[in-house]
Short mmCIF file of C-alpha atoms in Angstrom, two decimals:
data_model
loop_
_atom_site.label_atom_id
_atom_site.label_comp_id
_atom_site.label_asym_id
_atom_site.label_seq_id
_atom_site.Cartn_x
_atom_site.Cartn_y
_atom_site.Cartn_z
CA MET A 1 13.50 14.27 -38.76
CA LYS A 2 14.69 10.74 -39.55
CA GLU A 3 16.29 10.65 -36.11
CA LYS A 4 13.05 11.81 -34.44
CA PHE A 5 10.92 9.18 -36.15
CA SER A 6 13.54 6.52 -35.40
CA LYS A 7 13.20 7.34 -31.69
CA LEU A 8 9.43 7.14 -32.00
CA LEU A 9 9.63 3.70 -33.64
CA LEU A 10 12.00 2.50 -30.92
CA GLY A 11 9.61 3.76 -28.25
CA GLU A 12 12.35 6.04 -26.88
CA ASP A 13 14.45 2.97 -26.08
CA MET A 14 17.70 3.66 -27.92
CA SER A 15 19.15 0.28 -26.91
CA GLY A 16 16.63 -1.45 -29.23
CA GLY A 17 15.94 -4.03 -26.54
CA GLY A 18 12.15 -3.71 -26.75
CA LYS A 19 11.87 -1.93 -23.40
CA GLY A 20 10.49 1.27 -24.89
CA VAL A 21 7.09 2.84 -24.39
CA SER A 22 4.15 2.30 -26.74
CA SER A 23 3.91 4.23 -30.01
CA ALA A 24 0.94 6.16 -28.60
CA LEU A 25 2.88 7.38 -25.56
CA ALA A 26 5.99 8.10 -27.63
CA LEU A 27 3.99 10.40 -29.94
CA SER A 28 2.29 12.04 -26.98
CA ASN A 29 5.68 12.75 -25.38
CA ALA A 30 7.06 14.05 -28.70
CA ILE A 31 4.25 16.63 -29.06
CA THR A 32 4.57 17.66 -25.41
CA ASN A 33 8.36 18.04 -25.63
CA LEU A 34 8.12 19.97 -28.91
CA ALA A 35 5.68 22.47 -27.39
CA ALA A 36 7.84 22.83 -24.29
CA SER A 37 10.98 23.58 -26.32
CA VAL A 38 9.21 26.03 -28.68
CA PHE A 39 7.00 27.95 -26.26
CA THR A 40 9.09 27.97 -23.07
CA GLU A 41 10.59 31.33 -24.03
CA GLN A 42 7.16 32.87 -24.77
CA CYS A 43 7.07 35.00 -21.60
CA ARG A 44 6.03 38.22 -23.36
CA LEU A 45 3.18 39.35 -25.58
CA GLU A 46 5.15 39.48 -28.79
CA PRO A 47 5.27 37.55 -32.09
CA MET A 48 7.17 34.30 -32.24
CA THR A 49 10.49 34.47 -34.02
CA LYS A 50 10.51 33.18 -37.60
CA GLU A 51 12.76 30.29 -36.60
CA ARG A 52 10.52 29.11 -33.75
CA LYS A 53 7.35 29.59 -35.78
CA ALA A 54 8.78 27.59 -38.70
CA ARG A 55 10.03 24.84 -36.39
CA TRP A 56 6.65 24.52 -34.66
CA LYS A 57 4.73 24.43 -37.95
CA ASN A 58 7.02 21.90 -39.63
CA GLU A 59 7.47 19.51 -36.73
CA ILE A 60 3.84 19.51 -35.58
CA ASP A 61 2.83 18.82 -39.20
CA TRP A 62 5.20 15.85 -39.28
CA LEU A 63 3.84 14.44 -36.03
CA LEU A 64 0.21 14.99 -37.06
CA SER A 65 0.84 13.33 -40.44
CA VAL A 66 0.50 9.98 -38.66
CA THR A 67 -3.25 10.62 -38.33
CA ASP A 68 -3.63 10.68 -42.13
CA HIS A 69 -3.02 6.93 -42.12
CA ILE A 70 -5.41 6.08 -39.25
CA VAL A 71 -8.50 5.02 -41.20
CA GLU A 72 -11.77 3.17 -40.84
CA PHE A 73 -14.07 1.54 -43.39
CA SER A 74 -17.38 3.15 -44.22
CA PRO A 75 -20.02 2.22 -46.82
CA THR A 76 -20.07 4.40 -49.94
CA GLU A 77 -22.07 4.25 -53.14
CA GLN A 78 -20.37 3.79 -56.49
CA ILE A 79 -21.77 3.53 -59.99
CA SER A 80 -20.51 0.60 -62.04
CA LYS A 81 -19.82 0.70 -65.79
CA ASP A 82 -23.30 -0.71 -66.36
CA GLY A 83 -24.85 2.26 -64.52
CA ILE A 84 -25.82 0.17 -61.50
CA LYS A 85 -25.40 1.66 -58.02
CA ILE A 86 -23.40 -0.60 -55.74
CA GLU A 87 -22.37 -0.16 -52.13
CA VAL A 88 -18.72 -0.77 -51.32
CA MET A 89 -16.58 -0.30 -48.23
CA ALA A 90 -14.08 2.51 -48.65
CA SER A 91 -11.38 3.68 -46.26
CA CYS A 92 -11.48 7.20 -44.82
CA GLN A 93 -9.83 8.97 -41.91
CA ARG A 94 -11.24 7.93 -38.55
CA ASN A 95 -14.21 10.08 -37.58
CA ASP A 96 -12.80 11.52 -34.32
CA LEU A 97 -9.61 12.57 -36.11
CA LEU A 98 -11.54 13.92 -39.10
CA MET A 99 -13.50 16.21 -36.80
CA ASN A 100 -10.90 17.25 -34.23
CA ILE A 101 -7.59 17.58 -36.11
CA PRO A 102 -8.85 20.44 -38.37
CA ALA A 103 -10.43 22.10 -35.33
CA LEU A 104 -7.17 21.94 -33.37
CA ARG A 105 -5.19 23.24 -36.35
CA LYS A 106 -7.57 26.19 -36.51
CA LEU A 107 -7.09 26.90 -32.79
CA ASP A 108 -3.32 26.61 -33.25
CA THR A 109 -3.37 29.17 -36.09
CA MET A 110 -5.53 31.54 -34.04
CA LEU A 111 -3.08 31.48 -31.12
CA VAL A 112 -0.06 32.19 -33.32
CA GLU A 113 -1.94 35.00 -35.07
CA CYS A 114 -2.93 36.45 -31.71
CA LEU A 115 0.74 36.71 -30.75
CA ASP A 116 1.48 38.29 -34.15
CA ASN A 117 -1.10 41.00 -33.38
CA PHE A 118 1.18 42.45 -30.69
CA LYS A 119 3.86 43.34 -33.24
CA ASP A 120 3.06 47.06 -33.63
CA GLN A 121 1.79 47.96 -30.16
CA ASN A 122 3.84 50.55 -28.23
CA GLU A 123 1.76 51.32 -25.13
CA PHE A 124 3.35 48.71 -22.87
CA TRP A 125 6.75 47.09 -22.67
CA TYR A 126 8.77 44.80 -20.43
CA GLY A 127 11.52 45.64 -17.96
CA SER A 128 14.85 43.88 -17.94
CA LYS A 129 15.79 41.30 -15.32
CA GLY A 130 18.13 43.65 -13.54
CA ASP A 131 15.84 46.66 -13.10
CA GLU A 132 14.64 47.93 -9.72
CA ASP A 133 11.05 46.69 -9.99
CA ALA A 134 12.15 43.18 -10.88
CA ALA A 135 14.44 43.08 -7.83
CA LYS A 136 11.52 44.05 -5.55
CA ARG A 137 9.16 41.42 -6.94
CA LYS A 138 8.27 38.67 -4.53
CA ASP A 139 4.98 37.46 -6.00
CA GLU A 140 4.21 34.09 -7.61
CA LYS A 141 5.28 35.42 -11.05
CA TRP A 142 8.73 36.57 -9.97
CA TRP A 143 10.36 34.75 -12.90
CA LEU A 144 8.39 36.68 -15.54
CA PRO A 145 9.53 40.05 -16.94
CA THR A 146 7.83 43.06 -15.31
CA VAL A 147 5.17 44.80 -17.40
CA LYS A 148 5.63 48.55 -17.86
CA VAL A 149 2.96 51.03 -18.97
CA PRO A 150 3.08 54.85 -19.36
CA PRO A 151 2.51 56.94 -16.18
CA GLU A 152 -0.93 57.98 -17.45
CA GLY A 153 -1.84 54.34 -18.11
CA LEU A 154 -3.13 52.63 -21.21
CA SER A 155 -5.40 54.44 -23.64
CA ASP A 156 -9.06 53.47 -23.67
CA MET A 157 -8.72 51.99 -27.16
CA THR A 158 -5.74 49.81 -26.19
CA ARG A 159 -7.55 48.59 -23.10
CA LYS A 160 -10.58 47.56 -25.18
CA TRP A 161 -8.32 45.89 -27.72
CA LEU A 162 -6.59 43.87 -24.98
CA LEU A 163 -9.97 42.79 -23.60
CA TYR A 164 -10.98 41.75 -27.11
CA GLN A 165 -7.79 39.71 -27.53
CA ARG A 166 -8.25 38.11 -24.11
CA GLU A 167 -11.80 37.07 -24.92
CA SER A 168 -10.70 35.64 -28.29
CA VAL A 169 -7.98 33.53 -26.67
CA ASN A 170 -10.40 32.52 -23.93
CA GLN A 171 -12.62 30.96 -26.60
CA VAL A 172 -9.59 29.00 -27.83
CA LEU A 173 -8.91 27.87 -24.25
CA LYS A 174 -12.47 26.64 -23.76
CA ALA A 175 -12.52 24.81 -27.09
CA SER A 176 -9.16 23.13 -26.35
CA MET A 177 -10.40 22.11 -22.91
CA ALA A 178 -13.60 20.67 -24.40
CA ILE A 179 -11.71 18.57 -26.96
CA ASN A 180 -9.21 17.40 -24.36
CA ALA A 181 -11.98 16.46 -21.92
CA GLN A 182 -13.83 14.57 -24.65
CA VAL A 183 -10.75 12.55 -25.66
CA LEU A 184 -9.83 11.73 -22.05
CA SER A 185 -13.41 10.63 -21.31
CA GLU A 186 -13.23 8.16 -24.21
CA MET A 187 -9.92 6.63 -23.07
CA LYS A 188 -10.12 3.35 -21.21
CA ILE A 189 -9.44 3.48 -17.47
CA PRO A 190 -6.32 1.31 -16.81
CA ASP A 191 -6.72 -1.76 -14.63
CA ASN A 192 -3.89 -0.72 -12.31
CA TYR A 193 -5.74 2.54 -11.53
CA ILE A 194 -8.93 0.62 -10.70
CA GLU A 195 -6.96 -1.76 -8.50
CA SER A 196 -5.54 1.16 -6.53
CA LEU A 197 -9.00 2.54 -5.65
CA PRO A 198 -10.54 2.13 -2.19
CA LYS A 199 -13.71 0.07 -1.80
CA ASN A 200 -16.15 2.97 -1.64
CA GLY A 201 -16.52 6.66 -2.46
CA ARG A 202 -16.64 7.65 1.21
CA SER A 203 -13.11 6.36 1.76
CA SER A 204 -11.86 8.16 -1.34
CA LEU A 205 -13.41 11.54 -0.50
CA GLY A 206 -12.86 11.50 3.24
CA GLU A 207 -15.61 11.77 5.84
CA ALA A 208 -15.99 15.58 5.79
CA THR A 209 -16.07 15.92 1.98
CA TYR A 210 -18.41 12.94 1.62
CA LYS A 211 -20.92 14.44 4.07
CA SER A 212 -20.78 17.79 2.27
CA ILE A 213 -21.57 16.18 -1.11
CA THR A 214 -24.33 13.88 0.19
CA VAL A 215 -26.40 16.50 2.05
CA ASP A 216 -30.00 17.11 0.97
CA HIS A 217 -29.38 20.61 -0.40
CA PHE A 218 -26.07 20.87 -2.25
CA ASP A 219 -24.49 23.94 -3.86
CA PRO A 220 -21.13 23.25 -5.61
CA LEU A 221 -20.08 26.93 -5.49
CA GLU A 222 -20.72 27.09 -1.76
CA PHE A 223 -18.96 23.75 -1.32
CA LEU A 224 -15.75 25.06 -2.93
CA THR A 225 -15.75 28.18 -0.75
CA THR A 226 -15.59 25.98 2.37
CA LEU A 227 -12.39 24.24 1.22
CA ASP A 228 -8.79 25.34 1.47
CA LEU A 229 -7.67 25.61 -2.16
CA SER A 230 -4.80 27.99 -1.50
CA THR A 231 -2.15 25.82 -3.18
CA GLU A 232 -1.91 23.85 -6.40
CA HIS A 233 -1.24 20.66 -4.46
CA LYS A 234 -4.54 20.96 -2.54
CA ILE A 235 -6.51 21.59 -5.73
CA VAL A 236 -5.02 18.54 -7.48
CA ASP A 237 -5.57 16.40 -4.37
CA LEU A 238 -9.26 17.35 -4.31
CA LYS A 239 -9.58 16.59 -8.02
CA ASN A 240 -7.89 13.18 -7.54
CA ARG A 241 -10.24 12.21 -4.72
CA ILE A 242 -13.38 13.33 -6.56
CA GLU A 243 -12.42 11.56 -9.80
CA ALA A 244 -11.67 8.37 -7.87
CA SER A 245 -15.08 8.49 -6.19
CA ILE A 246 -16.82 9.02 -9.56
CA VAL A 247 -15.09 5.93 -11.00
CA ILE A 248 -16.12 3.90 -7.94
CA TRP A 249 -19.76 5.00 -8.15
CA LYS A 250 -19.93 4.34 -11.90
CA ARG A 251 -18.51 0.85 -11.46
CA LYS A 252 -21.05 0.11 -8.75
CA MET A 253 -23.93 1.35 -10.91
CA ASN A 254 -22.73 -0.76 -13.85
CA SER A 255 -22.21 -3.87 -11.71
CA LYS A 256 -24.86 -6.51 -12.44
CA ASP A 257 -24.17 -8.58 -9.33
CA SER A 258 -25.49 -6.75 -6.27
CA LYS A 259 -23.65 -9.20 -4.01
CA ALA A 260 -20.27 -8.36 -5.50
CA PRO A 261 -17.67 -6.72 -3.25
CA TRP A 262 -18.50 -3.43 -4.98
CA GLY A 263 -22.12 -3.58 -3.79
CA SER A 264 -23.45 -1.56 -0.83
CA THR A 265 -26.68 -0.34 0.77
CA VAL A 266 -26.65 2.96 -1.16
CA SER A 267 -29.30 2.99 -3.90
CA ILE A 268 -28.47 3.48 -7.58
CA GLU A 269 -30.51 6.70 -7.63
CA LYS A 270 -28.43 8.19 -4.83
CA ARG A 271 -25.19 7.14 -6.52
CA GLU A 272 -26.33 8.87 -9.71
CA LEU A 273 -27.09 12.01 -7.71
CA PHE A 274 -23.72 11.92 -5.94
CA GLU A 275 -21.92 11.34 -9.24
CA GLU A 276 -23.71 14.32 -10.81
CA ARG A 277 -22.69 16.53 -7.89
CA ALA A 278 -19.08 15.36 -8.12
CA GLU A 279 -19.07 16.08 -11.88
CA SER A 280 -20.32 19.62 -11.20
CA ILE A 281 -17.45 20.17 -8.73
CA LEU A 282 -14.93 18.96 -11.33
CA LEU A 283 -16.42 21.37 -13.87
CA LEU A 284 -15.99 24.29 -11.47
CA ILE A 285 -12.40 23.29 -10.74
CA LYS A 286 -11.63 23.15 -14.49
CA LEU A 287 -13.16 26.59 -15.04
CA LYS A 288 -11.67 28.27 -11.99
CA PHE A 289 -8.20 26.68 -12.17
CA PRO A 290 -7.53 25.90 -15.87
CA GLY A 291 -3.76 25.81 -15.44
CA ILE A 292 -3.50 23.10 -12.79
CA PRO A 293 -1.51 19.89 -13.46
CA GLN A 294 -3.22 16.71 -14.60
CA SER A 295 -4.88 14.38 -12.15
CA ASN A 296 -3.78 10.82 -11.36
CA LEU A 297 -6.60 9.45 -13.54
CA ASP A 298 -5.58 11.57 -16.55
CA ILE A 299 -1.91 10.66 -16.16
CA SER A 300 -2.76 6.97 -15.87
CA LYS A 301 -4.97 7.09 -18.98
CA ILE A 302 -2.28 8.83 -21.03
CA GLN A 303 0.46 6.47 -19.82
CA TYR A 304 -1.38 3.23 -20.60
CA ASN A 305 -3.38 4.32 -23.65
CA VAL A 306 -2.45 2.41 -26.81
CA ASP A 307 -4.67 4.27 -29.29
CA VAL A 308 -2.31 6.45 -31.34
CA GLY A 309 -5.10 8.72 -32.61
CA GLN A 310 -6.39 9.45 -29.13
CA SER A 311 -2.87 10.13 -27.83
CA ILE A 312 -2.23 12.69 -30.59
CA LEU A 313 -5.56 14.42 -30.01
CA GLU A 314 -5.04 14.52 -26.24
CA SER A 315 -1.48 15.86 -26.33
CA TYR A 316 -2.15 18.42 -29.10
CA SER A 317 -5.26 19.80 -27.34
CA ARG A 318 -3.39 19.83 -24.02
CA VAL A 319 -0.47 21.91 -25.31
CA LEU A 320 -2.88 24.35 -27.00
CA GLU A 321 -4.83 24.60 -23.75
CA SER A 322 -1.62 25.36 -21.86
CA LEU A 323 -0.45 27.94 -24.40
CA SER A 324 -3.80 29.75 -24.53
CA PHE A 325 -3.92 29.88 -20.72
CA ASN A 326 -0.42 31.42 -20.68
CA VAL A 327 -1.39 34.02 -23.29
CA ILE A 328 -4.48 34.97 -21.27
CA SER A 329 -2.29 35.32 -18.16
CA ARG A 330 0.17 37.57 -20.01
CA ILE A 331 -2.69 39.78 -21.26
CA GLN A 332 -4.10 39.94 -17.75
CA ASP A 333 -0.67 41.01 -16.43
CA VAL A 334 -0.81 44.04 -18.72
CA LEU A 335 -4.39 44.85 -17.72
CA ASP A 336 -3.43 44.57 -14.03
CA ALA A 337 -0.35 46.77 -14.47
CA ASP A 338 -2.50 49.58 -15.91
CA PRO A 339 -4.47 50.49 -12.74
CA LEU A 340 -1.42 49.82 -10.54
CA THR A 341 0.56 52.45 -12.47
CA ARG A 342 -2.16 55.06 -12.08
CA ASP A 343 -3.07 54.03 -8.50
CA PRO A 344 -0.38 52.03 -6.64
CA THR A 345 -2.95 50.72 -4.12
CA PRO A 346 -3.11 46.91 -4.53
CA PRO A 347 -6.45 45.83 -6.06
CA GLU A 348 -8.78 43.27 -4.58
CA PRO A 349 -7.88 39.72 -5.67
CA ARG A 350 -10.40 38.44 -8.20
CA SER A 351 -10.99 35.50 -10.47
CA HIS A 352 -10.74 36.12 -14.20
CA ILE A 353 -12.87 33.12 -15.06
CA ASN A 354 -16.59 33.77 -15.37
CA LEU A 355 -18.28 30.64 -14.05
CA GLY A 356 -21.75 31.62 -15.26
CA ALA A 357 -24.68 29.26 -14.79
CA LEU A 358 -23.53 25.80 -13.79
CA LYS A 359 -24.53 22.90 -16.02
CA ILE A 360 -23.34 19.35 -16.55
CA PHE A 361 -20.32 19.46 -18.85
CA ASP A 362 -20.84 17.82 -22.24
CA PRO A 363 -17.47 17.99 -24.06
CA ARG A 364 -18.94 17.28 -27.53
CA GLU A 365 -21.65 19.93 -27.21
CA GLU A 366 -19.21 22.44 -25.74
CA ARG A 367 -16.68 21.86 -28.53
CA ASP A 368 -19.26 22.26 -31.32
CA MET A 369 -20.70 25.43 -29.77
CA LEU A 370 -17.29 27.04 -29.26
CA MET A 371 -15.95 26.13 -32.70
CA SER A 372 -19.00 27.75 -34.32
CA ALA A 373 -18.52 30.88 -32.21
CA ILE A 374 -14.81 31.12 -33.01
CA ASP A 375 -15.46 32.12 -36.64
CA ALA A 376 -15.38 35.81 -35.62
CA PRO A 377 -12.21 37.69 -36.77
CA THR A 378 -9.46 37.22 -34.17
CA SER A 379 -6.39 38.15 -36.23
CA MET A 380 -6.65 41.87 -35.51
CA THR A 381 -3.83 44.25 -34.66
CA LEU A 382 -4.45 47.38 -32.61
CA SER A 383 -4.72 49.53 -35.74
CA ASP A 384 -7.13 47.02 -37.31
CA PHE A 385 -9.20 47.04 -34.13
CA MET A 386 -9.40 50.84 -34.15
CA GLY A 387 -10.68 50.80 -37.74
CA TRP A 388 -13.06 47.93 -36.99
CA HIS A 389 -14.30 49.76 -33.89
CA LEU A 390 -14.99 52.93 -35.89
CA GLU A 391 -16.83 50.94 -38.56
CA LYS A 392 -19.06 49.38 -35.90
CA MET A 393 -19.85 52.81 -34.43
CA GLU A 394 -20.65 54.16 -37.91
CA SER A 395 -22.93 51.22 -38.75
CA ARG A 396 -24.77 51.62 -35.45
CA ARG A 397 -25.16 55.34 -36.11
CA ASN A 398 -26.57 54.62 -39.59
CA LEU A 399 -28.91 51.96 -38.20
CA SER A 400 -30.13 54.38 -35.53
CA GLY A 401 -30.74 57.03 -38.17
CA ASN A 402 -32.69 54.61 -40.36
CA MET A 403 -34.85 53.57 -37.41
CA THR A 404 -35.57 57.21 -36.57
CA PHE A 405 -36.49 57.92 -40.18
CA SER A 406 -38.77 54.88 -40.24
CA ASN A 407 -40.48 55.97 -37.03
CA ASP A 408 -41.07 59.46 -38.48
CA GLU A 409 -42.80 57.88 -41.47
CA ASP A 410 -44.99 55.69 -39.26
CA THR A 411 -46.22 58.60 -37.13
CA SER A 412 -46.97 60.92 -40.04
CA PRO A 413 -50.70 61.50 -40.83
#
């Protein structure tokens, strides 16, 4: 660990010549690299090995320990020896870290426990790399082990348990995304990114996309259906262009000098409307494609950010977001293999993300709502789930009986 912290202090420049990266970026890279080395082999729904689990817990604790020493002064009341109340400035952990680090640790624990829940299951397994099905695979997940289920498929109880686990991890994914979005929104936009922007939003979006966003009646869902988002590159390119246009419009709205080069004939009200529409498109992209790479704006913010606390929060939430997305994908692979085993006819392609009613994304509100909803029990093996499921049925049956009894009393003469 001494060697790791020495590299962090040197900014990853082992020559000691002062050409290293900032401490914030060095810590961000350390958390990212740690997650990559620990979770790269997590291609199956199975518990982590004791060695990998211990390494992740110890090393992430060491890296997060830096946040214990990032403090701010806040007024507190103290009582002097004479019994007089006096107000003094005391140091405490910075508010954003005080709120988000415990939340991220909780999400981390939930993900590891979710993987532990698959320890005793025996209704699905994974084929070896050399089996016949793996040789025939030509889909986008060719590098993953093939999921195997019994010829009769999964039992109804196992299917419900998998859906329960998927929904639990999906809550972790949403909470991680909300925290990550909040931290990134608070990071300063680097000057070199601003300098690389075109003069107006129309140039950034392109003529066709700009006209689609600025029409009188705009529907973001319909807008996305008209675009070719068949590859990851096209999705990231759209996200880059939309984020660049949002930055341009915000700068124009905040500009006090209407005669500045940023000024134009478009009114502030229209810019606010266009920005709101662009934000709604970004929200849909995040919900529909949670596993896509980071945009140019996000990469630029992370690279040039000098706030150590923000870098730790961003990288920690990002790796948890990535891990939870991978766990959801592995659960979905099992659920997809079930109907294919019983009926080999390929199913209709569908999205596993429920977009629901579209609203403007508020990362703080979303994080608080999700963290309060996550308090439900998620560490539940299949046998636990079966017992929990039976208890719920019994309680409902008792409640129904009590209601019937009550109704009989009410209707009696």
